[in-house]
XYZ file of C-alpha atoms in Angstrom:
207
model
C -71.751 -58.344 84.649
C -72.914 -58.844 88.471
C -75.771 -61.316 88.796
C -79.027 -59.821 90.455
C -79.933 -60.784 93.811
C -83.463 -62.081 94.310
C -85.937 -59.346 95.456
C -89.427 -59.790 97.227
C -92.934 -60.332 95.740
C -95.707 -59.049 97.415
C -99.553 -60.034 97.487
C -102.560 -57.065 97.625
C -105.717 -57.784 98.359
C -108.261 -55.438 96.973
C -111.885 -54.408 98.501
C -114.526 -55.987 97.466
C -116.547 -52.798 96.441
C -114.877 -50.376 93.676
C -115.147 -46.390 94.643
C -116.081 -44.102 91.389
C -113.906 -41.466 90.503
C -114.416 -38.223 88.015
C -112.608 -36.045 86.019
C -109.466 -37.572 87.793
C -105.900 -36.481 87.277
C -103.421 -37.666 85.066
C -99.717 -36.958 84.883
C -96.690 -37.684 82.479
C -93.183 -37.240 81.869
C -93.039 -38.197 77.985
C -97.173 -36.720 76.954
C -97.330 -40.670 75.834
C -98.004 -42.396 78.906
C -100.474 -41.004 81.779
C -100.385 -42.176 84.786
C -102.994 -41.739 87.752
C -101.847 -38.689 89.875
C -103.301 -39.789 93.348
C -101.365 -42.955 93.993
C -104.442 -44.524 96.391
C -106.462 -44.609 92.903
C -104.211 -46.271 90.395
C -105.478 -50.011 90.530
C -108.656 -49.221 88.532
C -111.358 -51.639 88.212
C -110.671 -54.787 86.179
C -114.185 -55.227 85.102
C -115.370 -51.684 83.989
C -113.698 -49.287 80.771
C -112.825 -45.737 82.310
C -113.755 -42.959 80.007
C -110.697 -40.628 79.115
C -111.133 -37.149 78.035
C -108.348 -34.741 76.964
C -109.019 -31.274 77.460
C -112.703 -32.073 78.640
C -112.907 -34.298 74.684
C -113.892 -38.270 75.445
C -111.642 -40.408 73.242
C -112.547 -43.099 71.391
C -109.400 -44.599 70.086
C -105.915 -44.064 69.584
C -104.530 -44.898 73.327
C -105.048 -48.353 75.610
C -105.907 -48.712 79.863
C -103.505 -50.367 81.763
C -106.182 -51.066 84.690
C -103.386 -52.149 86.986
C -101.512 -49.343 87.383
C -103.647 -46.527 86.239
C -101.967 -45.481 83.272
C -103.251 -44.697 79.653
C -101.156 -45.006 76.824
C -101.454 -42.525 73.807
C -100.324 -43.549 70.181
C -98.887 -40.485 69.686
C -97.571 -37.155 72.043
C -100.613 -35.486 73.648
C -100.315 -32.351 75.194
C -103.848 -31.444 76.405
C -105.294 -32.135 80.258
C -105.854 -36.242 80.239
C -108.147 -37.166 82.510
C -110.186 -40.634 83.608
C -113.417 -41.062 84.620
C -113.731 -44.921 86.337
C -113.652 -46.392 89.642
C -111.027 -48.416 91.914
C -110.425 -51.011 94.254
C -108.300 -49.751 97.596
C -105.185 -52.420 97.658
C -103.602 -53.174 100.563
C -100.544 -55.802 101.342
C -101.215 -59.270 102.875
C -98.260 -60.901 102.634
C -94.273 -61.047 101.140
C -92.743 -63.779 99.490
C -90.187 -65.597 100.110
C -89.746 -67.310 96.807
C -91.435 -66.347 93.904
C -91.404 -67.201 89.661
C -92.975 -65.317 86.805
C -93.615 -66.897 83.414
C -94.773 -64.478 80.194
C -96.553 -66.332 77.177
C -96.675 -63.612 74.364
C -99.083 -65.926 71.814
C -98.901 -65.652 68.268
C -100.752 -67.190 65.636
C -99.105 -68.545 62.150
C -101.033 -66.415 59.251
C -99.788 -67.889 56.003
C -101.321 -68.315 52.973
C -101.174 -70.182 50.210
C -98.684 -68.941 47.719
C -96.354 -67.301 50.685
C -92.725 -68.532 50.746
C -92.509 -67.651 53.934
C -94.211 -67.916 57.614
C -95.442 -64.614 59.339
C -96.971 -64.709 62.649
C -99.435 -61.932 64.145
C -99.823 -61.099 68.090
C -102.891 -62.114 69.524
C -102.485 -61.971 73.063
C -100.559 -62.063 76.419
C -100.927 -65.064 79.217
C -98.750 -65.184 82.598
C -98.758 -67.702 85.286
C -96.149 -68.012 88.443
C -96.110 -69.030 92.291
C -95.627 -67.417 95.015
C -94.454 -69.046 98.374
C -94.024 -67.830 101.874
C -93.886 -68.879 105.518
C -97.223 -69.793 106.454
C -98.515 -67.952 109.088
C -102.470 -67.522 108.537
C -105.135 -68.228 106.410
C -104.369 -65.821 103.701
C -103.697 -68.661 100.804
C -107.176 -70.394 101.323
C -108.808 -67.380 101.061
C -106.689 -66.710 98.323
C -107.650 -69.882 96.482
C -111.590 -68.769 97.442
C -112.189 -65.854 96.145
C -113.810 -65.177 92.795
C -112.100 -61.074 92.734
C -108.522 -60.760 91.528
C -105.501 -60.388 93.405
C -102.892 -57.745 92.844
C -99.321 -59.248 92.752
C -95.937 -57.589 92.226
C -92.901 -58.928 91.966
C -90.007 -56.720 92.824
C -86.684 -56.776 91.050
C -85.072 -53.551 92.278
C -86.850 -53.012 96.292
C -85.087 -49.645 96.412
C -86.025 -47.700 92.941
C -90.130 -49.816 92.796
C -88.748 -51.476 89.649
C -91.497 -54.417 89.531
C -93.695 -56.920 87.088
C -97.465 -56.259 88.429
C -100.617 -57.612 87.365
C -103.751 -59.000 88.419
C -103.872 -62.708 89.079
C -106.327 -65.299 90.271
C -104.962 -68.596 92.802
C -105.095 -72.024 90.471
C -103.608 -74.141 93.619
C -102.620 -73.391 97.118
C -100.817 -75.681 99.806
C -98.427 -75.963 102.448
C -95.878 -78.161 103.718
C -93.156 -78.955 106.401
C -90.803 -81.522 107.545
C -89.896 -82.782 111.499
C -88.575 -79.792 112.950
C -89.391 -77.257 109.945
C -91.472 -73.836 109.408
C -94.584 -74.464 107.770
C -94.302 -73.058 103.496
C -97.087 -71.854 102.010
C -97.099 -71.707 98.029
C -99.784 -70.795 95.641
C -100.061 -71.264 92.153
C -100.796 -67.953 89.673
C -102.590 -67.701 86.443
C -103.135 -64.021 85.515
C -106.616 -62.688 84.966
C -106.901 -61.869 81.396
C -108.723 -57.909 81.685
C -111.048 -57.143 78.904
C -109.780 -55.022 76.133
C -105.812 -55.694 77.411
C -103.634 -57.061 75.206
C -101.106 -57.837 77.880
C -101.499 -59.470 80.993
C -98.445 -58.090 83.271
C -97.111 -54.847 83.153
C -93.423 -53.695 83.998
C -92.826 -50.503 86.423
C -89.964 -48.499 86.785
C -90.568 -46.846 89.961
């Protein structure tokens, strides 16, 4: 089996004000997962719960938000009109990678009690952290490190299908550093920024 070649990572910064949206459009290929029809909309505010309806009905259980992406994600098939009522944040690219790591912390907590022979665990939650480096060319990394909104990073394993690990993350640690004669590397390190109601804290893209 070939090896995969390392593919690029990418850093979005988002606006600073969110823009409501209503009654907006969902689409699916599987009447599981939704996703956001108009592609401009689909990073949805990380600190507000969009309303979804299906055929003009609110819901109130039985499917979870993916904020980072736009997608909703039934428990079972549903073949009425989903829509989302919300707001998002316009993304747009700041800089590419050059070298870039992802770690996933699925956390579970030991549940036994007394009597059990055994040890079962139970999910309680999803934590992420990485870095992402890059020639340094600007300023981009302090204000990075600054600000108190959420970044949008994806990291790209297949560049020419979308294929990519995307989430919103906050900077723990920037720098830079060079040598006599050397480009200037910029790195900063990621913790992901743990969205209320979500269990997980990076999501996984086909396309």
């Amino acid at each position: 089996m070939a090896a995969t070649a390392g593919r690029s990572a990418r850093l979005y910064l988002q606006s600073g004000t969110a823009t409501s949206f209503t009654s907006g459009g969902m689409s699916t290929s599987n009447n599981l997962r939704f996703t956001m029809t108009a592609a401009s909309a689909r990073h949805w505010d990380y600190s507000t719960t969009p309303t979804i309806s299906v055929g003009g009905v609110v819901q109130t259980s039985g499917y979870s938000v993916e904020r980072c992406g736009g997608n909703v994600v039934f428990t079972s098939a549903t073949t009425g009109t989903v829509t989302a009522n919300g707001s998002f944040r316009t993304v747009s690219a700041i800089a590419e990678a050059k070298e870039w790591n992802l770690d996933v912390d699925n956390e579970y907590q030991e549940d036994p009690a007394f009597g059990d022979s055994g040890v079962t665990r139970v999910f309680i939650g999803q934590d992420a952290a990485g870095s992402f480096s890059d020639w340094h060319t600007d300023s981009y990394l302090l204000t990075f490190a600054e600000s108190t909104t959420p970044y949008v990073v994806a990291f790209y394993i297949d560049n020419a299908t979308g294929a990519r690990y995307e989430g919103y993350f906050f900077c723990s640690k920037d720098g830079v550093k060079t040598g006599a004669k050397q480009l200037i590397e910029g790195e900063a390190s990621l913790v992901a920024c743990q969205v209320s109601g979500e269990d997980q804290a990076v999501y996984y893209r086909a396309t």
